[in-house]
Short mmCIF file of C-alpha atoms in Angstrom, two decimals:
data_model
loop_
_atom_site.label_atom_id
_atom_site.label_comp_id
_atom_site.label_asym_id
_atom_site.label_seq_id
_atom_site.Cartn_x
_atom_site.Cartn_y
_atom_site.Cartn_z
CA MET A 271 0.10 -0.12 0.08
CA GLU A 272 1.48 3.28 -1.26
CA VAL A 273 0.76 6.96 0.32
CA LYS A 274 -0.26 9.44 -2.23
CA ARG A 275 -0.01 12.81 -0.99
CA MET A 276 -2.65 14.89 -2.37
CA ASN A 277 -1.19 18.11 -0.84
CA GLU A 278 0.91 19.06 2.40
CA LYS A 279 -1.97 19.18 4.50
CA TYR A 280 -3.71 15.94 3.42
CA GLU A 281 -3.07 12.28 2.64
CA ILE A 282 -4.75 9.37 1.14
CA ALA A 283 -3.50 5.96 1.46
CA GLY A 284 -4.41 4.37 -2.00
CA LEU A 285 -3.42 1.23 -4.34
CA PRO A 286 -0.13 1.61 -6.53
CA LEU A 287 -0.91 2.74 -9.61
CA PRO A 288 -1.56 -0.07 -12.34
CA LYS A 289 1.29 -0.95 -14.93
CA GLY A 290 1.18 1.34 -17.84
CA VAL A 291 -0.99 4.08 -16.32
CA ARG A 292 0.08 7.64 -14.89
CA MET A 293 -1.85 10.10 -12.51
CA ILE A 294 -2.52 13.68 -12.81
CA GLU A 295 -3.90 13.93 -8.89
CA ASN A 296 -5.92 16.77 -7.83
CA PHE A 297 -6.34 19.51 -10.78
CA TYR A 298 -8.99 21.84 -10.67
CA LEU A 299 -11.96 22.95 -13.34
CA GLU A 300 -13.44 26.60 -12.88
CA MET A 301 -17.42 26.71 -13.24
CA ARG A 302 -19.04 29.67 -14.33
CA ASP A 303 -19.70 30.88 -11.14
CA GLY A 304 -15.80 30.76 -10.36
CA ILE A 305 -16.49 27.46 -7.77
CA ARG A 306 -13.46 25.16 -8.51
CA ILE A 307 -14.02 21.22 -8.86
CA ALA A 308 -11.20 18.96 -8.13
CA ALA A 309 -10.72 15.67 -10.05
CA ASP A 310 -7.89 13.06 -10.65
CA ALA A 311 -6.78 12.02 -14.21
CA TYR A 312 -5.40 8.43 -14.88
CA LEU A 313 -3.38 8.79 -18.43
CA PRO A 314 -1.33 6.29 -20.56
CA GLU A 315 2.27 6.29 -19.79
CA ALA A 316 2.75 7.57 -23.31
CA GLU A 317 2.50 11.81 -23.87
CA GLY A 318 -0.03 12.71 -26.31
CA SER A 319 -4.12 13.63 -26.50
CA TYR A 320 -6.42 10.73 -25.89
CA PRO A 321 -10.41 10.36 -26.04
CA VAL A 322 -11.62 10.82 -21.96
CA ILE A 323 -13.80 8.61 -20.08
CA LEU A 324 -15.46 11.01 -17.37
CA SER A 325 -17.06 10.34 -14.25
CA LEU A 326 -18.89 12.37 -11.78
CA CYS A 327 -19.70 11.52 -8.11
CA PRO A 328 -19.46 12.53 -4.59
CA TYR A 329 -17.46 10.14 -2.91
CA LYS A 330 -13.73 10.02 -2.60
CA LYS A 331 -12.29 10.11 -6.47
CA GLU A 332 -8.89 8.94 -4.52
CA ALA A 333 -10.40 5.47 -3.72
CA GLN A 334 -11.20 4.58 -7.40
CA LEU A 335 -8.65 1.65 -7.66
CA GLY A 336 -10.24 0.07 -4.85
CA SER A 337 -12.02 -3.25 -4.23
CA PRO A 338 -15.58 -3.36 -6.13
CA LEU A 339 -16.92 -4.67 -2.99
CA LYS A 340 -15.82 -1.69 -0.79
CA GLY A 341 -18.79 0.07 -1.42
CA PHE A 342 -19.52 3.10 -3.59
CA HIS A 343 -16.45 4.47 -4.57
CA SER A 344 -15.53 2.09 -7.40
CA GLU A 345 -18.79 2.53 -9.34
CA GLY A 346 -16.83 4.59 -12.18
CA GLY A 347 -14.93 1.91 -14.25
CA ASN A 348 -11.52 0.33 -13.90
CA PRO A 349 -8.78 2.73 -15.21
CA ALA A 350 -6.68 -0.61 -15.11
CA PHE A 351 -8.72 -1.77 -18.14
CA PHE A 352 -9.66 1.37 -19.89
CA VAL A 353 -6.07 3.20 -19.82
CA PRO A 354 -4.17 0.94 -21.32
CA ASN A 355 -6.64 0.63 -24.13
CA GLY A 356 -5.79 4.31 -25.00
CA TYR A 357 -8.07 6.24 -22.85
CA VAL A 358 -7.83 8.93 -20.29
CA MET A 359 -10.14 8.05 -17.29
CA VAL A 360 -11.33 11.34 -15.28
CA PHE A 361 -12.96 11.26 -11.69
CA ALA A 362 -14.15 14.47 -10.65
CA THR A 363 -15.77 15.24 -7.48
CA VAL A 364 -19.25 17.32 -7.50
CA ARG A 365 -19.13 20.75 -5.64
CA GLY A 366 -19.02 20.81 -1.90
CA ALA A 367 -17.56 17.04 -1.77
CA GLY A 368 -13.91 15.90 -1.25
CA MET A 369 -11.51 18.27 -2.44
CA SER A 370 -14.17 20.40 -4.64
CA GLN A 371 -15.31 23.52 -3.79
CA GLY A 372 -19.09 25.47 -2.94
CA GLN A 373 -21.94 23.42 -1.48
CA TYR A 374 -23.46 20.12 -2.07
CA ASN A 375 -26.62 20.35 -4.07
CA PHE A 376 -27.88 16.71 -4.24
CA MET A 377 -28.31 16.49 -8.14
CA GLY A 378 -29.88 20.19 -8.20
CA GLU A 379 -29.71 22.26 -11.26
CA ILE A 380 -26.60 23.91 -10.00
CA GLU A 381 -24.93 20.38 -9.82
CA GLN A 382 -26.50 19.80 -13.48
CA LYS A 383 -25.01 22.72 -15.07
CA ASP A 384 -21.32 22.04 -13.54
CA GLY A 385 -21.45 18.85 -15.46
CA TYR A 386 -21.58 20.61 -18.42
CA ASP A 387 -18.76 23.09 -17.29
CA ILE A 388 -16.69 20.18 -16.48
CA VAL A 389 -16.78 18.29 -19.85
CA GLU A 390 -15.95 21.61 -21.46
CA GLY A 391 -13.37 22.21 -18.99
CA ILE A 392 -11.65 18.57 -19.77
CA ALA A 393 -12.07 19.43 -23.28
CA GLY A 394 -9.41 22.00 -23.25
CA MET A 395 -6.85 19.82 -21.56
CA PRO A 396 -3.45 19.18 -23.60
CA TRP A 397 -4.12 15.32 -22.81
CA CYS A 398 -7.81 15.26 -24.14
CA ASN A 399 -8.07 15.10 -27.86
CA GLY A 400 -11.92 16.84 -27.87
CA ASN A 401 -13.74 13.68 -27.38
CA ILE A 402 -15.12 12.78 -24.23
CA GLY A 403 -17.35 9.72 -22.90
CA MET A 404 -19.04 9.18 -19.32
CA LEU A 405 -19.17 5.85 -17.55
CA GLY A 406 -20.59 5.07 -13.99
CA GLY A 407 -22.95 3.05 -12.15
CA SER A 408 -25.83 4.62 -9.65
CA TYR A 409 -25.03 7.96 -8.92
CA LEU A 410 -22.41 8.00 -11.29
CA GLY A 411 -24.99 6.85 -13.88
CA LYS A 412 -27.59 9.30 -12.96
CA SER A 413 -25.18 11.93 -13.41
CA GLN A 414 -24.54 11.13 -17.21
CA TYR A 415 -28.16 11.69 -17.67
CA TYR A 416 -28.11 15.20 -16.24
CA VAL A 417 -24.91 16.16 -18.30
CA ALA A 418 -26.00 14.73 -21.64
CA ALA A 419 -29.65 16.48 -21.47
CA GLN A 420 -27.17 20.07 -21.59
CA LYS A 421 -25.65 18.90 -24.83
CA PRO A 422 -22.15 19.78 -23.91
CA PRO A 423 -20.26 20.06 -27.26
CA HIS A 424 -17.14 17.52 -26.23
CA LEU A 425 -19.68 15.02 -25.04
CA LYS A 426 -20.29 12.14 -27.70
CA CYS A 427 -21.36 9.13 -25.78
CA ILE A 428 -22.52 7.34 -22.21
CA VAL A 429 -22.95 4.58 -20.68
CA PRO A 430 -25.34 4.81 -17.57
CA CYS A 431 -25.32 1.45 -15.63
CA ASP A 432 -27.69 0.66 -13.06
CA ALA A 433 -28.85 4.48 -12.96
CA GLY A 434 -32.59 4.62 -11.73
CA THR A 435 -34.56 7.81 -13.33
CA ASP A 436 -37.05 8.79 -10.52
CA LEU A 437 -35.55 9.87 -7.46
CA TYR A 438 -38.45 10.44 -5.73
CA ARG A 439 -39.81 6.90 -6.23
CA ASP A 440 -36.26 4.99 -6.85
CA LEU A 441 -34.52 6.31 -4.06
CA VAL A 442 -36.14 8.50 -1.57
CA TYR A 443 -39.58 7.26 -0.96
CA GLN A 444 -39.85 3.79 -2.74
CA SER A 445 -42.29 3.34 -5.09
CA GLY A 446 -43.92 6.66 -3.87
CA GLY A 447 -45.21 7.94 -0.41
CA MET A 448 -42.84 5.41 2.18
CA PHE A 449 -39.43 6.86 3.09
CA HIS A 450 -36.93 4.56 2.34
CA ARG A 451 -35.03 4.25 5.85
CA GLY A 452 -33.54 1.40 5.00
CA PHE A 453 -31.29 2.20 2.29
CA MET A 454 -31.37 6.22 3.13
CA ALA A 455 -29.53 5.05 6.96
CA ASN A 456 -27.23 3.32 4.68
CA TRP A 457 -26.39 5.17 1.76
CA GLY A 458 -27.41 8.57 3.12
CA ILE A 459 -24.94 8.54 6.62
CA ASN A 460 -22.25 7.45 4.21
CA LEU A 461 -22.94 10.07 1.90
CA TYR A 462 -22.96 12.78 4.55
CA ASP A 463 -19.41 11.35 5.65
CA GLU A 464 -18.06 11.30 2.02
CA LEU A 465 -19.12 15.35 1.77
CA LEU A 466 -17.21 16.15 5.23
CA TYR A 467 -14.02 14.39 4.02
CA PRO A 468 -11.26 14.96 3.68
CA GLY A 469 -12.13 18.09 6.67
CA LEU A 470 -11.68 21.90 6.04
CA VAL A 471 -10.87 23.03 2.17
CA GLU A 472 -10.54 26.71 1.03
CA GLY A 473 -13.53 27.19 -0.82
CA LYS A 474 -15.61 24.59 0.43
CA GLN A 475 -19.05 25.05 2.56
CA GLU A 476 -20.72 22.67 4.99
CA PRO A 477 -23.28 20.38 3.15
CA PRO A 478 -26.98 21.24 3.86
CA ASN A 479 -29.26 19.49 5.74
CA PHE A 480 -30.21 17.22 3.04
CA PHE A 481 -32.18 14.79 5.24
CA ALA A 482 -34.41 17.37 6.74
CA GLU A 483 -34.99 18.07 2.88
CA LEU A 484 -35.72 15.07 1.78
CA LEU A 485 -38.01 14.52 4.95
CA ILE A 486 -39.92 18.25 4.34
CA HIS A 487 -40.66 17.45 1.16
CA TYR A 488 -42.35 13.97 1.11
CA LEU A 489 -44.40 14.50 -1.80
CA ASP A 490 -43.25 14.47 -5.53
CA ASP A 491 -42.94 18.35 -5.52
CA GLU A 492 -41.02 21.16 -6.64
CA PHE A 493 -38.00 19.96 -5.21
CA TYR A 494 -38.21 16.39 -7.00
CA GLN A 495 -39.36 17.89 -9.97
CA GLU A 496 -36.10 20.12 -10.47
CA ARG A 497 -34.42 16.91 -10.38
CA ASN A 498 -36.64 14.53 -12.43
CA LEU A 499 -34.73 12.65 -15.27
CA LEU A 500 -37.88 11.55 -16.83
CA LYS A 501 -38.49 15.60 -18.19
CA LEU A 502 -34.91 15.44 -19.09
CA LEU A 503 -34.22 11.84 -21.06
CA SER A 504 -35.69 13.01 -24.16
CA GLU A 505 -32.97 16.00 -24.64
CA ILE A 506 -30.51 13.13 -25.07
CA GLU A 507 -29.38 12.77 -28.03
CA ILE A 508 -25.87 11.24 -28.05
CA PRO A 509 -25.19 7.27 -28.26
CA THR A 510 -26.25 6.00 -25.15
CA MET A 511 -25.48 2.49 -23.82
CA ALA A 512 -27.89 1.27 -20.62
CA VAL A 513 -26.10 -1.28 -18.65
CA LEU A 514 -28.63 -2.61 -16.03
CA SER A 515 -29.39 -5.21 -13.78
CA GLY A 516 -32.30 -7.58 -14.77
CA SER A 517 -33.77 -7.26 -11.13
CA ALA A 518 -32.28 -4.54 -8.77
CA TRP A 519 -34.43 -3.19 -5.80
CA LEU A 520 -33.05 0.33 -6.37
CA HIS A 521 -32.40 0.99 -9.97
CA SER A 522 -33.98 -1.50 -12.52
CA ARG A 523 -37.34 0.06 -12.24
CA GLY A 524 -36.83 3.40 -12.96
CA MET A 525 -34.00 2.68 -15.52
CA LEU A 526 -36.41 0.41 -17.43
CA ARG A 527 -39.16 3.30 -17.30
CA GLY A 528 -36.58 5.58 -18.38
CA ILE A 529 -35.10 4.07 -21.46
CA ASN A 530 -38.13 4.86 -23.68
CA HIS A 531 -37.99 8.37 -23.05
CA ILE A 532 -34.27 8.75 -24.47
CA LYS A 533 -34.08 10.01 -28.01
CA ALA A 534 -30.63 9.06 -28.93
CA SER A 535 -30.29 7.97 -32.63
CA ASN A 536 -28.17 4.98 -31.11
CA LEU A 537 -29.12 3.48 -28.10
CA LYS A 538 -27.97 0.11 -26.80
CA VAL A 539 -29.54 -1.64 -23.91
CA VAL A 540 -27.98 -4.54 -21.85
CA ILE A 541 -29.92 -6.19 -18.96
CA ALA A 542 -27.77 -8.13 -17.33
CA PRO A 543 -28.20 -11.12 -14.49
CA SER A 544 -29.38 -10.11 -11.43
CA VAL A 545 -27.58 -9.41 -8.40
CA HIS A 546 -29.12 -10.48 -5.05
CA GLY A 547 -28.22 -9.17 -1.72
CA ARG A 548 -27.71 -5.53 -0.72
CA ILE A 549 -23.52 -6.20 0.16
CA THR A 550 -22.19 -6.53 -3.55
CA MET A 551 -23.40 -3.91 -5.73
CA PHE A 552 -23.98 -4.73 -9.66
CA SER A 553 -22.28 -1.83 -11.16
CA THR A 554 -19.09 -2.82 -9.36
CA LEU A 555 -18.92 -5.99 -10.20
CA VAL A 556 -19.51 -4.75 -14.19
CA TRP A 557 -16.35 -2.58 -13.91
CA HIS A 558 -14.21 -6.03 -13.02
CA ASN A 559 -15.77 -8.37 -15.63
CA GLU A 560 -13.92 -8.54 -18.84
CA ASN A 561 -16.52 -9.27 -20.99
CA PHE A 562 -18.45 -6.30 -19.95
CA ASN A 563 -15.34 -4.11 -20.02
CA ASN A 564 -14.69 -5.57 -23.49
CA TYR A 565 -18.47 -4.85 -24.54
CA ILE A 566 -18.44 -1.35 -23.59
CA LEU A 567 -14.92 -0.64 -25.27
CA ARG A 568 -16.19 -1.55 -28.04
CA TRP A 569 -18.78 1.28 -27.68
CA PHE A 570 -16.36 3.81 -26.90
CA ASP A 571 -14.27 3.07 -29.67
CA LYS A 572 -16.97 3.47 -32.12
CA TRP A 573 -17.71 6.52 -30.75
CA LEU A 574 -14.87 8.20 -29.30
CA LYS A 575 -12.09 6.87 -31.96
CA ASN A 576 -14.44 6.20 -34.95
CA ILE A 577 -13.26 2.64 -35.14
CA ASP A 578 -15.66 0.56 -36.80
CA THR A 579 -16.36 -1.92 -34.21
CA GLY A 580 -19.25 -3.66 -35.30
CA ILE A 581 -21.30 -3.00 -32.40
CA THR A 582 -23.69 -0.68 -34.04
CA GLU A 583 -24.89 -3.46 -36.39
CA GLU A 584 -25.76 -5.73 -33.58
CA PRO A 585 -29.23 -6.22 -32.16
CA GLN A 586 -30.40 -3.23 -29.90
CA VAL A 587 -31.06 -5.27 -26.74
CA VAL A 588 -29.08 -7.76 -24.91
CA VAL A 589 -31.04 -9.66 -22.21
CA TYR A 590 -30.04 -12.01 -20.15
CA ASP A 591 -32.65 -15.00 -19.32
CA SER A 592 -32.50 -15.97 -15.78
CA GLY A 593 -35.25 -18.88 -16.63
CA ASN A 594 -32.60 -20.94 -18.91
CA GLY A 595 -29.53 -18.69 -17.94
CA GLU A 596 -28.57 -17.87 -21.70
CA TRP A 597 -28.41 -14.75 -23.40
CA ARG A 598 -31.41 -13.48 -26.08
CA TYR A 599 -31.03 -10.47 -28.14
CA GLU A 600 -33.62 -8.36 -29.30
CA ASP A 601 -34.21 -5.14 -32.01
CA GLU A 602 -36.40 -3.14 -29.90
CA CYS A 603 -36.55 -1.66 -26.15
CA PRO A 604 -38.65 -3.18 -24.10
CA PRO A 605 -41.54 -3.59 -23.33
CA LEU A 606 -41.74 -5.76 -26.56
CA LYS A 607 -44.32 -5.56 -29.30
CA ARG A 608 -45.02 -8.95 -28.99
CA THR A 609 -45.56 -8.80 -25.40
CA GLN A 610 -49.41 -10.33 -24.62
CA TRP A 611 -50.43 -8.16 -21.82
CA THR A 612 -52.14 -10.46 -19.37
CA GLU A 613 -54.27 -9.76 -16.22
CA PHE A 614 -54.78 -11.66 -13.58
CA TYR A 615 -57.55 -11.75 -10.70
CA LEU A 616 -57.62 -12.58 -7.01
CA HIS A 617 -60.44 -15.05 -5.54
CA PRO A 618 -61.08 -15.75 -2.46
CA ASP A 619 -61.25 -19.19 -0.45
CA LEU A 620 -63.30 -18.32 2.63
CA TYR A 621 -63.01 -21.75 3.69
CA LYS A 622 -59.11 -21.23 4.02
CA TYR A 623 -59.40 -18.10 5.66
CA ASN A 624 -56.50 -18.65 8.65
CA GLU A 625 -53.95 -20.69 6.23
CA PRO A 626 -52.03 -19.73 2.96
CA PRO A 627 -52.82 -20.08 0.55
CA GLN A 628 -56.42 -18.34 0.95
CA GLY A 629 -56.92 -17.70 -2.40
CA ARG A 630 -56.68 -18.47 -5.90
CA ILE A 631 -55.08 -16.37 -9.07
CA ASP A 632 -56.54 -16.89 -12.54
CA THR A 633 -57.71 -14.82 -15.41
CA MET A 634 -61.25 -14.97 -14.70
CA SER A 635 -62.94 -11.66 -13.62
CA PRO A 636 -64.57 -11.16 -10.25
CA VAL A 637 -67.95 -11.88 -10.06
CA VAL A 638 -70.47 -9.16 -8.55
CA GLY A 639 -70.73 -9.88 -4.74
CA GLU A 640 -67.45 -11.90 -4.44
CA LYS A 641 -66.61 -12.04 -1.00
CA SER A 642 -63.50 -9.91 0.51
CA TYR A 643 -61.08 -10.23 3.34
CA ASN A 644 -61.49 -8.78 6.90
CA TYR A 645 -58.08 -8.34 8.82
CA THR A 646 -57.41 -6.91 12.66
CA THR A 647 -53.92 -5.30 13.40
CA PRO A 648 -52.91 -7.90 15.84
CA ARG A 649 -53.18 -10.88 13.51
CA ILE A 650 -51.48 -8.70 10.45
CA ARG A 651 -48.18 -8.05 13.24
CA THR A 652 -48.13 -11.76 14.26
CA GLU A 653 -47.84 -12.87 10.86
CA LEU A 654 -45.61 -10.38 9.93
CA ILE A 655 -43.11 -11.26 12.87
CA ALA A 656 -43.42 -14.86 11.66
CA ASN A 657 -42.20 -14.05 8.24
CA LYS A 658 -45.52 -15.22 6.92
CA PRO A 659 -47.45 -13.92 4.16
CA VAL A 660 -50.59 -12.16 5.49
CA LEU A 661 -52.53 -13.10 2.66
CA ALA A 662 -51.65 -15.72 -0.24
CA TYR A 663 -53.08 -16.61 -3.68
CA THR A 664 -51.95 -19.16 -5.66
CA SER A 665 -52.63 -20.32 -9.36
CA SER A 666 -53.22 -23.59 -10.65
CA PRO A 667 -50.18 -25.80 -11.12
CA LEU A 668 -48.73 -24.96 -14.72
CA SER A 669 -49.32 -27.41 -17.62
CA ASP A 670 -46.63 -25.20 -19.53
CA ASN A 671 -43.63 -23.19 -19.13
CA LEU A 672 -44.65 -19.57 -18.54
CA LYS A 673 -42.14 -16.47 -18.96
CA VAL A 674 -43.19 -13.39 -17.11
CA TRP A 675 -40.76 -10.48 -18.69
CA GLY A 676 -41.40 -6.68 -18.49
CA PRO A 677 -43.10 -4.28 -16.00
CA VAL A 678 -45.68 -6.30 -13.73
CA SER A 679 -48.02 -3.89 -11.66
CA VAL A 680 -50.95 -4.77 -8.75
CA THR A 681 -53.98 -2.62 -8.34
CA LEU A 682 -55.64 -3.73 -4.73
CA HIS A 683 -58.59 -2.29 -3.43
CA GLY A 684 -59.17 -1.86 0.14
CA SER A 685 -60.92 0.37 3.04
CA ILE A 686 -59.88 0.94 6.51
CA ASP A 687 -62.13 1.40 9.63
CA SER A 688 -59.52 3.83 11.52
CA LEU A 689 -58.81 7.55 10.98
CA ASP A 690 -55.08 7.04 11.27
CA THR A 691 -53.50 5.48 8.00
CA SER A 692 -50.17 6.48 8.58
CA MET A 693 -49.18 2.52 9.73
CA TRP A 694 -50.34 0.91 7.11
CA ALA A 695 -48.59 -0.11 4.03
CA TYR A 696 -49.15 -2.95 1.40
CA PHE A 697 -46.34 -5.08 -0.07
CA VAL A 698 -46.75 -7.44 -2.71
CA LYS A 699 -44.20 -10.36 -3.64
CA ILE A 700 -44.73 -12.91 -6.67
CA VAL A 701 -42.99 -15.93 -6.36
CA ASP A 702 -42.48 -19.45 -8.51
CA LEU A 703 -43.77 -22.03 -6.22
CA ALA A 704 -42.15 -25.59 -6.57
CA PRO A 705 -44.74 -28.83 -6.66
CA ASP A 706 -43.71 -29.34 -2.95
CA GLY A 707 -44.52 -25.86 -1.87
CA SER A 708 -41.05 -24.47 -1.76
#
């Protein structure tokens, strides 16, 4: 482990540079309002000008060479792969974070405009040939949408990975209305620590109490509209490769929804295998997977080096089928035109009131007067504590294979005899039930 010295006041412990890579540490880019943004550049050893791959985030840019299992820091791509292939990689820290000046703006209009200035500032560097792409996952993916929508002249293509498009429903109030306490308690506190790092920096202001802001703005109001990516995606015209997990609890829904809003003439979609669990983050694994890196490299080589890699002649959509473990290819973005939209209905079995399954699910519409269920709070709590479904429905045994692809929604009708509805929420889970009941 070597120690990299940022300046005479702060020291950062980091991994040695990969073979064939040199570094320009902690250079500054000036924004239109005079604020200076800190960045690191990883360059090929040979002098010259190269295309640049840019990542923007509030995390420690100094930790980009770290393990993909150590958290948010390494969600911006792998310098050990892309730099030896003829690219400069730049990791810039947003205003108010790390060594950057100003006050943190949580993806607001100020931070969005900074992205434009950062791209154009990098374009003027002697080691940049004027062709810039962007790469990164999660926060580093969302930032690409904001920047591309502003159309900086030197930004030629983007590769957002695992990046939802609805801050209100995907990130803060999951699915709308209920504060995403588990995630925000983890990521949010970690973010605040990142903003305070490394301590006092000239021109840097204390971060706002964005936890208070999020709790105050509990409706999808002007705070989120300022950050509403679904309004901005239609402004993206440059080539875009969207990489996402087939089923990620944080990003997949919003990213799949947002893809069809992008107006890019060249749009590529990769729906990769799902990563289960909250410890290992999908996007960090992508950057350390040789096949993914080579696929993304072909995209950058096409749009930043004008090399005919053949990637634009291949099917537009690549999907990993979790049912059979194979990759399949489509020529249109989901939902596919051949999709058979099917409605299922829930029917009660009043003779199995206390044991699951309490009812059946099929395509028959409910009949007039069909009974419903009544529940009391104590029983619901008992079921939940025992990790059992409060109410379960099953279909008849399947006679043929059934594939469920694309968006799934559930409409529930209910009433409550209490004036206080603040403690009520409905959760729906769909599972594949084996013949033995497992």
